[in-house]
Short mmCIF file of C-alpha atoms in Angstrom, two decimals:
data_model
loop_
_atom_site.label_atom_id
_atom_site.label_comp_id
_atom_site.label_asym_id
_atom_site.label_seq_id
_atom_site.Cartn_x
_atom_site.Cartn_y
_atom_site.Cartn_z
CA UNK A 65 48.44 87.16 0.85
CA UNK A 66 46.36 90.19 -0.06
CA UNK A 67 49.02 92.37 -0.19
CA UNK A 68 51.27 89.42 -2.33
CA UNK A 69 48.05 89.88 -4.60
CA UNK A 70 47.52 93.54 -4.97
CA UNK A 71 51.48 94.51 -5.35
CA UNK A 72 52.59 95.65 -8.93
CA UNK A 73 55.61 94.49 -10.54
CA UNK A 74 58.83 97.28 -10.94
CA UNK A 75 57.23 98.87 -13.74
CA UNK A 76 59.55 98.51 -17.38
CA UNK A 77 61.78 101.39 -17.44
CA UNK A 78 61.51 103.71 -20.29
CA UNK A 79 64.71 105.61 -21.83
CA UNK A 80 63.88 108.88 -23.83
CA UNK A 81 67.15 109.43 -26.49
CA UNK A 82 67.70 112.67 -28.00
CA UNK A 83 70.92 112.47 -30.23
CA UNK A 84 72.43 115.83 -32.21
CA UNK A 85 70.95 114.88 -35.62
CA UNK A 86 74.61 113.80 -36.89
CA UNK A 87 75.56 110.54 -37.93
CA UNK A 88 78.49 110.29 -35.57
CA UNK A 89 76.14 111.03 -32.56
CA UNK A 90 73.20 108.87 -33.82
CA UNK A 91 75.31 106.01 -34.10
CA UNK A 92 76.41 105.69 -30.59
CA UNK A 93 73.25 106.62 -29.00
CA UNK A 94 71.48 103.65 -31.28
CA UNK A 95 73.52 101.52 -29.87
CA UNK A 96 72.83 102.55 -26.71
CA UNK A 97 68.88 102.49 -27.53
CA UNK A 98 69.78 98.82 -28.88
CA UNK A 99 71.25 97.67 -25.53
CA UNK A 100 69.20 99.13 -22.93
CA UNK A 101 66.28 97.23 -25.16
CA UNK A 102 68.28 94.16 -24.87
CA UNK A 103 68.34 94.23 -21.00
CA UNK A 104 64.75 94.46 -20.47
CA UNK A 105 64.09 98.42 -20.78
CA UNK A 106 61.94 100.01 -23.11
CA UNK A 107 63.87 102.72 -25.13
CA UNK A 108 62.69 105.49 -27.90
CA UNK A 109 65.55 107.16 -30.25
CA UNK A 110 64.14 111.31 -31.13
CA UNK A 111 65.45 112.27 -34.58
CA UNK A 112 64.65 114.35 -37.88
CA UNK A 113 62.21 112.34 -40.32
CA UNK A 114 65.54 112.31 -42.59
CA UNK A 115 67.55 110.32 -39.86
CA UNK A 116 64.24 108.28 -39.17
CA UNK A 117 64.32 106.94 -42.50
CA UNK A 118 67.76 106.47 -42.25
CA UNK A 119 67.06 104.48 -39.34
CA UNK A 120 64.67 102.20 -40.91
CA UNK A 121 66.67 99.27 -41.26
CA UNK A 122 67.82 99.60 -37.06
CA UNK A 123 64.08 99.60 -36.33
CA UNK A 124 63.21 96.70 -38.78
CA UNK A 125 65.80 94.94 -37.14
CA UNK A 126 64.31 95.50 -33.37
CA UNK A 127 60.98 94.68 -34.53
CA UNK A 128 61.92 91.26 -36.10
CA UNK A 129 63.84 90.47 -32.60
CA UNK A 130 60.63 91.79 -30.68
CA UNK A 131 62.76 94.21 -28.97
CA UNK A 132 61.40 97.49 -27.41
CA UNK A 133 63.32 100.09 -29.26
CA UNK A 134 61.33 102.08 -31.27
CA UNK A 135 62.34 105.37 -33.70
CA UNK A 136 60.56 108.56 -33.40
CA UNK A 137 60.23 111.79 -35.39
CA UNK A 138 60.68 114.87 -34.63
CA UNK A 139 59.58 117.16 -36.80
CA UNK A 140 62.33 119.50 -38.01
CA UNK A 141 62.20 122.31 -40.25
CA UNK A 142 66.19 123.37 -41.49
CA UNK A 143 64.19 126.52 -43.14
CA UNK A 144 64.01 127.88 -39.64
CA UNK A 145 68.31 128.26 -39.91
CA UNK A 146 68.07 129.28 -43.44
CA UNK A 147 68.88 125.95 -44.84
CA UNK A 148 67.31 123.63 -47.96
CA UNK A 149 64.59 121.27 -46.66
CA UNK A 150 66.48 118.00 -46.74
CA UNK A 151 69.66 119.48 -44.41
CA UNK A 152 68.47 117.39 -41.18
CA UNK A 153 71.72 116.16 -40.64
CA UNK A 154 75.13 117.73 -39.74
CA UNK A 155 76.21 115.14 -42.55
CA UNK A 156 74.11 117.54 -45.20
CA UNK A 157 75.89 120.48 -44.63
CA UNK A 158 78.19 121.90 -47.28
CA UNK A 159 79.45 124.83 -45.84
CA UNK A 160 81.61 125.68 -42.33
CA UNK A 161 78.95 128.66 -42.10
CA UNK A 162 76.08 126.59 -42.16
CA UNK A 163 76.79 124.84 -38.71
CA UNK A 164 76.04 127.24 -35.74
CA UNK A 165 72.57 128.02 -37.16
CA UNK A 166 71.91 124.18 -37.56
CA UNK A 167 72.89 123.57 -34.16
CA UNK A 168 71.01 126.57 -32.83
CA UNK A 169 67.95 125.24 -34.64
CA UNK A 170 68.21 121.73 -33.84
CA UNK A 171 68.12 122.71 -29.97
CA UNK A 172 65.19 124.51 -29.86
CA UNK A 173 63.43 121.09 -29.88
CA UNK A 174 65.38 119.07 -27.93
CA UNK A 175 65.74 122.26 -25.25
CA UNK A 176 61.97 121.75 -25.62
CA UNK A 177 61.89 118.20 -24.82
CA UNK A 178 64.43 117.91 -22.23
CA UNK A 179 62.11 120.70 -20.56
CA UNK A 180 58.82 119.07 -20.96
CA UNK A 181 61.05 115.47 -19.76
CA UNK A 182 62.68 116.94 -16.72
CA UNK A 183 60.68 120.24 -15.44
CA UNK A 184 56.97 119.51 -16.17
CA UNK A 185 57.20 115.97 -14.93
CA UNK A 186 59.88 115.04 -13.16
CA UNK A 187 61.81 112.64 -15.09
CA UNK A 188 65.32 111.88 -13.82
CA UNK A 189 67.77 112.99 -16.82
CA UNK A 190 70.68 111.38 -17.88
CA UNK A 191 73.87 113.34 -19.98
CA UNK A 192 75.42 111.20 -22.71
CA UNK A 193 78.63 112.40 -23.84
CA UNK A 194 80.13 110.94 -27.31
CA UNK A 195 83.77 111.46 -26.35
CA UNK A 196 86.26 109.41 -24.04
CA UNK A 197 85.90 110.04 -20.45
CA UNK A 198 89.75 111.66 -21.24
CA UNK A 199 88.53 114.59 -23.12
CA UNK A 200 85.30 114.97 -21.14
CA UNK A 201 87.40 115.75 -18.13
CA UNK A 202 89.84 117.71 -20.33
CA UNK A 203 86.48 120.19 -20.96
CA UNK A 204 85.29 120.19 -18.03
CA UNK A 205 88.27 120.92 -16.33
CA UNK A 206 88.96 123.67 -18.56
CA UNK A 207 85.60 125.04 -17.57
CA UNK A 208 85.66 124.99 -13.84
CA UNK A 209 89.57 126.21 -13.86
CA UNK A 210 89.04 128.99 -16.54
CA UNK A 211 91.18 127.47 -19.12
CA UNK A 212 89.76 129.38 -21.75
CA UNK A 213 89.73 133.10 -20.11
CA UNK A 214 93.49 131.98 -19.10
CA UNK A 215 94.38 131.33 -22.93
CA UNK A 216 92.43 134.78 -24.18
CA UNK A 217 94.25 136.58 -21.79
CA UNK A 218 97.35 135.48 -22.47
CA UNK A 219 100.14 138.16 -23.79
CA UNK A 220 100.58 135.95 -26.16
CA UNK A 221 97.01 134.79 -26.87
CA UNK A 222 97.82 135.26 -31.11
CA UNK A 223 100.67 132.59 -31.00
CA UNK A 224 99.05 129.14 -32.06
CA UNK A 225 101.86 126.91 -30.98
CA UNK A 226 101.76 128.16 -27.47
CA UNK A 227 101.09 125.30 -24.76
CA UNK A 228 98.67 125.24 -22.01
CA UNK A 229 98.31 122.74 -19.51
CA UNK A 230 95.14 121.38 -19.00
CA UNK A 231 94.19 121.79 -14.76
CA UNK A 232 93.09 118.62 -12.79
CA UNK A 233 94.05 116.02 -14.97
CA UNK A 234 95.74 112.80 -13.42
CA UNK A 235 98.41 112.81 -16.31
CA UNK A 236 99.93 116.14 -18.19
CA UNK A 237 98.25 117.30 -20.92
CA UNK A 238 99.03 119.99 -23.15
CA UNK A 239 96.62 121.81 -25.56
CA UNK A 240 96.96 125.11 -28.14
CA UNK A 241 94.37 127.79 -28.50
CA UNK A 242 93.37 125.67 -31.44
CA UNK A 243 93.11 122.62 -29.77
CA UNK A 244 91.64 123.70 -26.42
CA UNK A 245 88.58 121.27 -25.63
CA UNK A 246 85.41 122.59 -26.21
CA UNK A 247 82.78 122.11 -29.30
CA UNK A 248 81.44 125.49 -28.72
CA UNK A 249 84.43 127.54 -28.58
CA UNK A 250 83.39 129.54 -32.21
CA UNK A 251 82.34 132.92 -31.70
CA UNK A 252 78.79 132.77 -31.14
CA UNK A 253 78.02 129.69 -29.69
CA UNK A 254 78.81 130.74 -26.35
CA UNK A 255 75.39 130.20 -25.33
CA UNK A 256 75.04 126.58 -26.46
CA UNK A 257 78.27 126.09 -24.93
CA UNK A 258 76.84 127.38 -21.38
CA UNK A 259 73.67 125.60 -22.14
CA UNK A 260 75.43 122.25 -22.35
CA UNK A 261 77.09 122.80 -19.01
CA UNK A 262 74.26 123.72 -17.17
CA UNK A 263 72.64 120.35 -18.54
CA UNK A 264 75.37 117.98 -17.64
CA UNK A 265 75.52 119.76 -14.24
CA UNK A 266 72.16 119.64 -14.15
CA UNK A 267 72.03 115.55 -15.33
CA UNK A 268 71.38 112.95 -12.67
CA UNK A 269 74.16 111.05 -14.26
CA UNK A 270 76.41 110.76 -16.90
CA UNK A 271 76.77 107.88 -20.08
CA UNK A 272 80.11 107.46 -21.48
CA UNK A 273 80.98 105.21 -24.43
CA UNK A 274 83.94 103.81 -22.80
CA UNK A 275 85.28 101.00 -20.60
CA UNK A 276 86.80 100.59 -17.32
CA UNK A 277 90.26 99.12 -18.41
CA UNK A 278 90.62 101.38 -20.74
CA UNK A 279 89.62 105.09 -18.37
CA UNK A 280 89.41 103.82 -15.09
CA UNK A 281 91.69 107.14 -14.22
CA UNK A 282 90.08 109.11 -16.08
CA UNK A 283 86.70 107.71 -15.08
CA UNK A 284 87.16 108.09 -11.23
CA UNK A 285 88.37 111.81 -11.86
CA UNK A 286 85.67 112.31 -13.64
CA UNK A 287 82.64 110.94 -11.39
CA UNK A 288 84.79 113.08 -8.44
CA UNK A 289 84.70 116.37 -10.40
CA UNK A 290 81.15 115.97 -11.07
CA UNK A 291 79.76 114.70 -7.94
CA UNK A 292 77.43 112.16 -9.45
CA UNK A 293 77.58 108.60 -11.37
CA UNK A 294 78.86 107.69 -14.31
CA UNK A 295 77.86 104.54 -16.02
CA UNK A 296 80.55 103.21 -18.12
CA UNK A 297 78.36 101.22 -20.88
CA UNK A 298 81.23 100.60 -23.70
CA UNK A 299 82.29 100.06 -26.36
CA UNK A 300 78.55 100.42 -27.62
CA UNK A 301 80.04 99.41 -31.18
CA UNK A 302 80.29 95.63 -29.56
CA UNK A 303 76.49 95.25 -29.19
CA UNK A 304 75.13 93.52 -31.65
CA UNK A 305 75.32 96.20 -34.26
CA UNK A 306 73.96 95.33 -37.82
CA UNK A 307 76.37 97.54 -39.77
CA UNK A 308 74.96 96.41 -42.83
CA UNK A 309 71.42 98.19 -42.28
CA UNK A 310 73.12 101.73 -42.08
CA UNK A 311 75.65 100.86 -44.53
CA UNK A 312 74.77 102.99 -48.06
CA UNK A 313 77.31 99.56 -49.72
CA UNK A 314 77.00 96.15 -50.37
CA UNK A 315 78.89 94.39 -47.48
CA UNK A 316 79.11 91.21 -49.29
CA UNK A 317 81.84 93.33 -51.75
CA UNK A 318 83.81 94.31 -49.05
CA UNK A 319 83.85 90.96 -47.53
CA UNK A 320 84.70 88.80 -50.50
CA UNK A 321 87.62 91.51 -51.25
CA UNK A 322 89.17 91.50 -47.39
CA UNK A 323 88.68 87.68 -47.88
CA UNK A 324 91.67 87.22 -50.39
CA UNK A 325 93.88 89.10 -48.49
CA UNK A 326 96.63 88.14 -46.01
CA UNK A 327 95.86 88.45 -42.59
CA UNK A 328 97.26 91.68 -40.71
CA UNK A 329 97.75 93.30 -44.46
CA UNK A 330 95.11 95.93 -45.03
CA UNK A 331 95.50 99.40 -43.99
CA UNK A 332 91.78 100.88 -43.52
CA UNK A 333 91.33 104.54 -44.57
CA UNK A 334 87.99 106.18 -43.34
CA UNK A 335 87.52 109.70 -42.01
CA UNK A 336 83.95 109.63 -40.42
CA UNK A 337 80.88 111.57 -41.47
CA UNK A 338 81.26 115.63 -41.28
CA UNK A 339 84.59 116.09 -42.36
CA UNK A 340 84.38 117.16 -46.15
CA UNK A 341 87.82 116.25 -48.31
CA UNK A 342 89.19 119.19 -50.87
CA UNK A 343 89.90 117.46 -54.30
CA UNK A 344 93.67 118.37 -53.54
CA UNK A 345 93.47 116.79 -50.41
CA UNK A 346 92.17 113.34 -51.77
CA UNK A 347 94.51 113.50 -54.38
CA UNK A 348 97.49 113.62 -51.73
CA UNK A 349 95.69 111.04 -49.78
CA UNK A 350 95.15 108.27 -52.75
CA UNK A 351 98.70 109.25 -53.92
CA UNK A 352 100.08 108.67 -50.45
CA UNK A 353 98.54 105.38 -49.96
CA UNK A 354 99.75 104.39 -53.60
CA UNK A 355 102.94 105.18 -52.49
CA UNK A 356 103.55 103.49 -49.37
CA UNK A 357 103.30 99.85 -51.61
CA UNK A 358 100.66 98.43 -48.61
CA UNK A 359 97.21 96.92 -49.56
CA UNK A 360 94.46 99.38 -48.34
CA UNK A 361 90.65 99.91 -48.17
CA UNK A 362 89.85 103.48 -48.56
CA UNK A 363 85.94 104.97 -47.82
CA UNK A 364 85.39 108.07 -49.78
CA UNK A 365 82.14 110.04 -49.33
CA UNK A 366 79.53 110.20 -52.50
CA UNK A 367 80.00 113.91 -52.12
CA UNK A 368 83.69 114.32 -52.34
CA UNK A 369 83.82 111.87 -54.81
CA UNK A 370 80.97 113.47 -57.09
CA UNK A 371 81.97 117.25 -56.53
CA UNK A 372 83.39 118.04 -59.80
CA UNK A 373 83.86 115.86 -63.09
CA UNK A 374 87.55 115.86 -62.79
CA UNK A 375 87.01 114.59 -59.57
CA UNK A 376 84.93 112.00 -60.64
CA UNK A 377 87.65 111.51 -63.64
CA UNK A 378 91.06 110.98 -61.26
CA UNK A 379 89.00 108.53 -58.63
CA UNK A 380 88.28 106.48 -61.68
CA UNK A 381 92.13 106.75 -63.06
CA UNK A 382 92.91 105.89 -59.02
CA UNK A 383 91.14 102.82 -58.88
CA UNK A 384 92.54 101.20 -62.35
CA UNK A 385 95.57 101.75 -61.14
CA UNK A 386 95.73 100.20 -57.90
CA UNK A 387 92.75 97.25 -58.40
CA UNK A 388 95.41 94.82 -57.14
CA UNK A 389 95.56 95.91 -54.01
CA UNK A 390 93.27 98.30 -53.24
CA UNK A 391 89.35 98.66 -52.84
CA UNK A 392 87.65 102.50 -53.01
CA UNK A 393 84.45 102.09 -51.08
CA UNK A 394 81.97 104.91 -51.93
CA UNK A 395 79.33 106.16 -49.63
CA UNK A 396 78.64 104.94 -45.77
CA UNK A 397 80.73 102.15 -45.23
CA UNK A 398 80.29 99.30 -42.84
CA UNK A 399 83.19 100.24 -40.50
CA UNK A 400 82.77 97.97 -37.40
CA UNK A 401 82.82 94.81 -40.15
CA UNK A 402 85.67 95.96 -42.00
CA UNK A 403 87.77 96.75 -38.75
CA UNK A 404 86.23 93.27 -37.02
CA UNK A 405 88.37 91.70 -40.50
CA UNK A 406 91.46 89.16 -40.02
CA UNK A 407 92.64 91.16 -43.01
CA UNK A 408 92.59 95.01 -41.21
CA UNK A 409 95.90 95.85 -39.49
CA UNK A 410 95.89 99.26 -39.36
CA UNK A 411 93.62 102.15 -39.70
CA UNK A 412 94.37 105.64 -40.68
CA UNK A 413 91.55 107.50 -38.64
CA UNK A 414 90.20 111.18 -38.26
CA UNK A 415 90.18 110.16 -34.65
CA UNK A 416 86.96 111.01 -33.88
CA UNK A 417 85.65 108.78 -30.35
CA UNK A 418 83.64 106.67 -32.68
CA UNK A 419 86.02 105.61 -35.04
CA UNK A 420 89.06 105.77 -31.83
CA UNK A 421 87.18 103.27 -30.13
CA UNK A 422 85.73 100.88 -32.71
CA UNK A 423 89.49 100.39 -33.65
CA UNK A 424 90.32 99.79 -30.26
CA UNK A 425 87.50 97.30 -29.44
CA UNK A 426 88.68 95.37 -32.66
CA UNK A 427 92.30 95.10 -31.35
CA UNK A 428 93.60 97.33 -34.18
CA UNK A 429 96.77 99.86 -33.87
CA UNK A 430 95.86 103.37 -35.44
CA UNK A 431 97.13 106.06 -37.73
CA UNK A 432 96.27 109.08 -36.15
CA UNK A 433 94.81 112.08 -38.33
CA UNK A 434 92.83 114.55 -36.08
CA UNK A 435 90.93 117.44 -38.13
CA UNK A 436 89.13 119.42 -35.31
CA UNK A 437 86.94 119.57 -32.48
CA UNK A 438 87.75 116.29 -29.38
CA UNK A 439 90.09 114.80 -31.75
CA UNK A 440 93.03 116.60 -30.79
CA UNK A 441 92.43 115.03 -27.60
CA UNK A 442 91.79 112.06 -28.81
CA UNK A 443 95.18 111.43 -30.30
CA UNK A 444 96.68 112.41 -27.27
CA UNK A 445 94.82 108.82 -25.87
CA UNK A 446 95.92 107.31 -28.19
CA UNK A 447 99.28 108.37 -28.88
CA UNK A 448 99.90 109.61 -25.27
CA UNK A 449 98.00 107.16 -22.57
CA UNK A 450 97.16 103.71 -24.30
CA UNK A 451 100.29 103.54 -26.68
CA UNK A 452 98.12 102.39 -29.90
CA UNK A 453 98.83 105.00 -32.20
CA UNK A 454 101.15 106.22 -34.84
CA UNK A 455 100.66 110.22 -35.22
CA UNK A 456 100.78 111.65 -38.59
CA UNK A 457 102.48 114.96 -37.18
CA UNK A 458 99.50 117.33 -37.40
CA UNK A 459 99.14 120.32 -34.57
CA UNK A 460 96.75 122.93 -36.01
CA UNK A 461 93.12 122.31 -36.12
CA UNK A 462 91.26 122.77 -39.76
CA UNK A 463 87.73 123.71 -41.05
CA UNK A 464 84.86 121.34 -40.27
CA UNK A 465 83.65 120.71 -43.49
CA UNK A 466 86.27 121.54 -45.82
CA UNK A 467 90.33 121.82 -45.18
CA UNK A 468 91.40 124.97 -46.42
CA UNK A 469 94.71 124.44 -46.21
CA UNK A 470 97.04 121.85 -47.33
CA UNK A 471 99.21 120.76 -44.37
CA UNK A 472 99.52 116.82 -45.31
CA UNK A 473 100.83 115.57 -47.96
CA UNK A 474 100.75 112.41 -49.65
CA UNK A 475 104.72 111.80 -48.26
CA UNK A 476 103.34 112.35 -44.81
CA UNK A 477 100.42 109.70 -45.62
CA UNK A 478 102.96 107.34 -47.31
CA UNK A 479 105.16 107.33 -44.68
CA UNK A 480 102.98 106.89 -41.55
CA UNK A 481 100.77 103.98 -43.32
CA UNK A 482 104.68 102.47 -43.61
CA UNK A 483 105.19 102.87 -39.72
CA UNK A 484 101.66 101.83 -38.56
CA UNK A 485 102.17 98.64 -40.79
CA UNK A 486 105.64 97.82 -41.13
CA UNK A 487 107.36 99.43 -38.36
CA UNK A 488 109.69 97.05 -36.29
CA UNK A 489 110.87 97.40 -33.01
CA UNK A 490 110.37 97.03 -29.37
CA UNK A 491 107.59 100.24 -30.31
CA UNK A 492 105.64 98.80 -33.15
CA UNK A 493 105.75 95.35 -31.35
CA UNK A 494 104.17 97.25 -27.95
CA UNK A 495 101.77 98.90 -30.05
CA UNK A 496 100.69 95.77 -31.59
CA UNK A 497 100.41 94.01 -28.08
CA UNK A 498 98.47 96.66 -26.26
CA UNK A 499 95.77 96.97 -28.91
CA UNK A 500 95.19 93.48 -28.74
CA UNK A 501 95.03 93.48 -25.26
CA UNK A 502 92.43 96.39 -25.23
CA UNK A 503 90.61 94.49 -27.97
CA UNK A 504 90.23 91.62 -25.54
CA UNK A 505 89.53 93.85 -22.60
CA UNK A 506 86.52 95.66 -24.10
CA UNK A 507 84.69 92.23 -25.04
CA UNK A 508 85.63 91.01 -21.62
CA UNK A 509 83.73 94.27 -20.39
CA UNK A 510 80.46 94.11 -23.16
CA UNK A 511 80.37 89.97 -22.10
CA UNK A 512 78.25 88.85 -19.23
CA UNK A 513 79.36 89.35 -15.62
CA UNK A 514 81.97 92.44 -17.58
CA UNK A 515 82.01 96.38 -15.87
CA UNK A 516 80.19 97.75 -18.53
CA UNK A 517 77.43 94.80 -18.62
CA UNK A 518 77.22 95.47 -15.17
CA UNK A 519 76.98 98.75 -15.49
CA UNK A 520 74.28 98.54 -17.73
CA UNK A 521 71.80 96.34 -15.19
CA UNK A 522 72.98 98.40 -12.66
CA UNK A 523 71.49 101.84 -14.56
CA UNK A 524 68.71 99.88 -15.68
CA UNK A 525 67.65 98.92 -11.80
CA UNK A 526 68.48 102.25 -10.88
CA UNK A 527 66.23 103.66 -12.69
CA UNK A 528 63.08 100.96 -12.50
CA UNK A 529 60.29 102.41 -10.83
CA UNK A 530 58.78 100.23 -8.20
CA UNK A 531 54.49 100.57 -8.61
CA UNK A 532 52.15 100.99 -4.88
CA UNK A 533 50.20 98.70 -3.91
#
């Protein structure tokens, strides 16, 4: 009875986030923040004051449901990478050269914090990697089978078309120099690349934004090449996110406009947060979508839309033109609404994991458009593995923040917007069928008694410290 008396409770387990300060990282891991607080545990999100604020809303939110999530600041200083005071984003920068020195300079605290976490006190760490579990084990096969010193010493090392397989993987998959995985393959970021490594080996487990029925392969792999857990706790996007408090629209708009149309109609046109849009290009793009005669809901970013007058002047001339059936959204739309829409049937998408999978856990067929970095990869998933998207025919990788060169145009838009929504067939009808059925796998695996809501209590508990009597 004394010792009944005397024994403490598990104590509440506290999660530490640390996010790159980018919008398409954020996003995820505030999700994440958002469920772990839903199950019980107590969880802080670490960002730049400039994300914080951007963040206000997500914390508002918590607060008024009494959850335990909680947004803190770190402070930040871009000057420290030669950049203006407000660039605390990735989504700030302007210019391809500006990136390694934000990333360098945006480690040094988090190095510091996962150091101070880990080392000083002995906190278990956990890696969270924003890809699918496909293209982690893409990179990290590539790593441990020297994928990279293979292609460099290649004869033929110049040649950009030139396929490597990719070692280890349960299906074949094929990847150019260009489209080798890695985020750190530019020269000079060799030692950020390394650095990640050593943390995920490092990690006492790894978080993936995915779902069982979706990468159980890829999953198992995975877990087997690492030689510790990995919680499957997707798709985050399904939990509960309030769209509209990170949304820079009005909602309401969008809403009453997807209300009037038919169901299935809309094509969706949004290509996430970093990549930066040449006038040309959106030119080709809106042109391309005019074209292909289908009711569509583009998102263009304030600062591709506001880069030059003429800019400013076409986007204008754009929008008259097609007001019957189409809707220009500027700024930071709310993409898990418009994609959760009776009136979305298709989405042309950069194919970056975010976007990939928010599509999928809707039950909506894809466009795919991949610009650079996983996204390659991604397509490949899509394309490839689940059979839920329509590729656009690009195989060369382009600038992060601005395409340099020109090699879509708007017949290549027109005409796969055509074949993601019109296309007949045994094909298109497969396509259409399997993203349902993914659609109505993911909830089954975000619901109550689901692999990833298991997963979930099952990270939670192991990570619960029990207190000494």
């Amino acid at each position: 009875m004394a010792a009944e008396s005397t024994a403490q409770a598990p104590a509440q387990p506290h999660f530490v986030l640390a996010p790159l300060a980018a919008h398409g990282h954020l996003i995820p891991m505030v999700d994440l923040a958002g469920l772990l607080a839903a199950h019980g545990a107590r969880a802080s999100l670490v960002t730049t004051p400039l994300n914080a604020t951007w963040l206000r809303g997500v914390a508002g939110k918590a607060a008024r449901e009494k959850l335990p999530l909680e947004i803190v600041e770190l402070p930040f200083s871009p000057a420290v990478a030669g950049l203006p005071p407000d660039y605390q984003s990735a989504d700030k920068l302007s210019e391809n050269e500006q990136f390694t020195p934000f990333v360098k300079a945006h480690a040094r605290p988090r190095r510091a914090l996962r150091g101070l976490l880990a080392r000083s006190l002995g906190i278990p760490r956990l890696f969270f990697h924003g890809p699918s579990c496909f293209y982690s084990l893409c990179d990290l096969n590539a790593v441990v089978h020297g994928l990279h010193e293979q292609i460099a010493a290649a004869a033929d090392a110049d040649d950009e078309q030139e396929t490597y397989v990719v070692p280890g993987m349960p299906v074949r998959v094929t990847v150019t120099k260009g489209t080798v995985p890695g985020f750190y393959n530019a020269p000079g970021c060799e030692a950020l690349r390394d650095e990640a490594i050593e943390a995920m080996l490092a990690a006492d487990g790894v978080v993936v934004n995915t779902f069982l029925d979706l990468e159980a392969q890829f999953v198992a792999c995975y877990e087997a090449a690492l030689g510790k857990p990995v919680w499957t706790l997707g798709p985050l996007c399904l939990h509960n996110r309030d769209d509209e408090a990170m949304a820079s629209t009005d909602q309401r708009a969008i809403t009453a406009w997807l209300d009037k149309q038919a169901t299935c109609s809309v094509v969706y046109v949004g290509f996430g947060s970093v990549l930066r849009k040449l006038p040309k290009h959106l030119s080709e793009v809106g042109h391309g979508l005019e074209d292909s005669g289908k009711p569509f809901l583009w998102v263009v970013k304030e600062s591709e839309a506001s880069s030059r007058p003429e800019v400013q002047e076409w986007l204008d001339e754009f929008m008259a033109r097609t007001a019957t059936r189409g809707l220009v959204v500027r700024g930071w739309a709310p993409q898990v609404t418009i994609l959760s829409h009776h009136a979305v049937g298709g989405f042309l998408t950069h194919c970056g994991w975010n976007s990939l999978l928010e599509a999928i856990a809707r039950g909506v067929p894809v466009a795919t458009w991949p610009h650079f970095a996983d996204q390659f990869l991604n397509e490949r998933l899509a394309v490839d593995v689940l059979g839920v998207g329509v590729p656009i025919g690009v195989t060369a990788p382009v600038s992060m923040l601005n395409e340099e060169y020109l090699t879509v145009d708007r017949g290549d838009v027109a005409r796969v917007v055509s074949v993601l929504m019109d296309g007949g067939g045994e094909e298109a009808e497969e396509r259409r069928r399997k993203a349902k059925e993914y659609g109505e796998q993911a909830r089954r695996a975000m619901a109550k008694g689901g692999s990833s809501y298991e997963n979930v209590m099952r990270l939670i508990a192991r990570f619960t410290q029990t207190g000494v009597e």
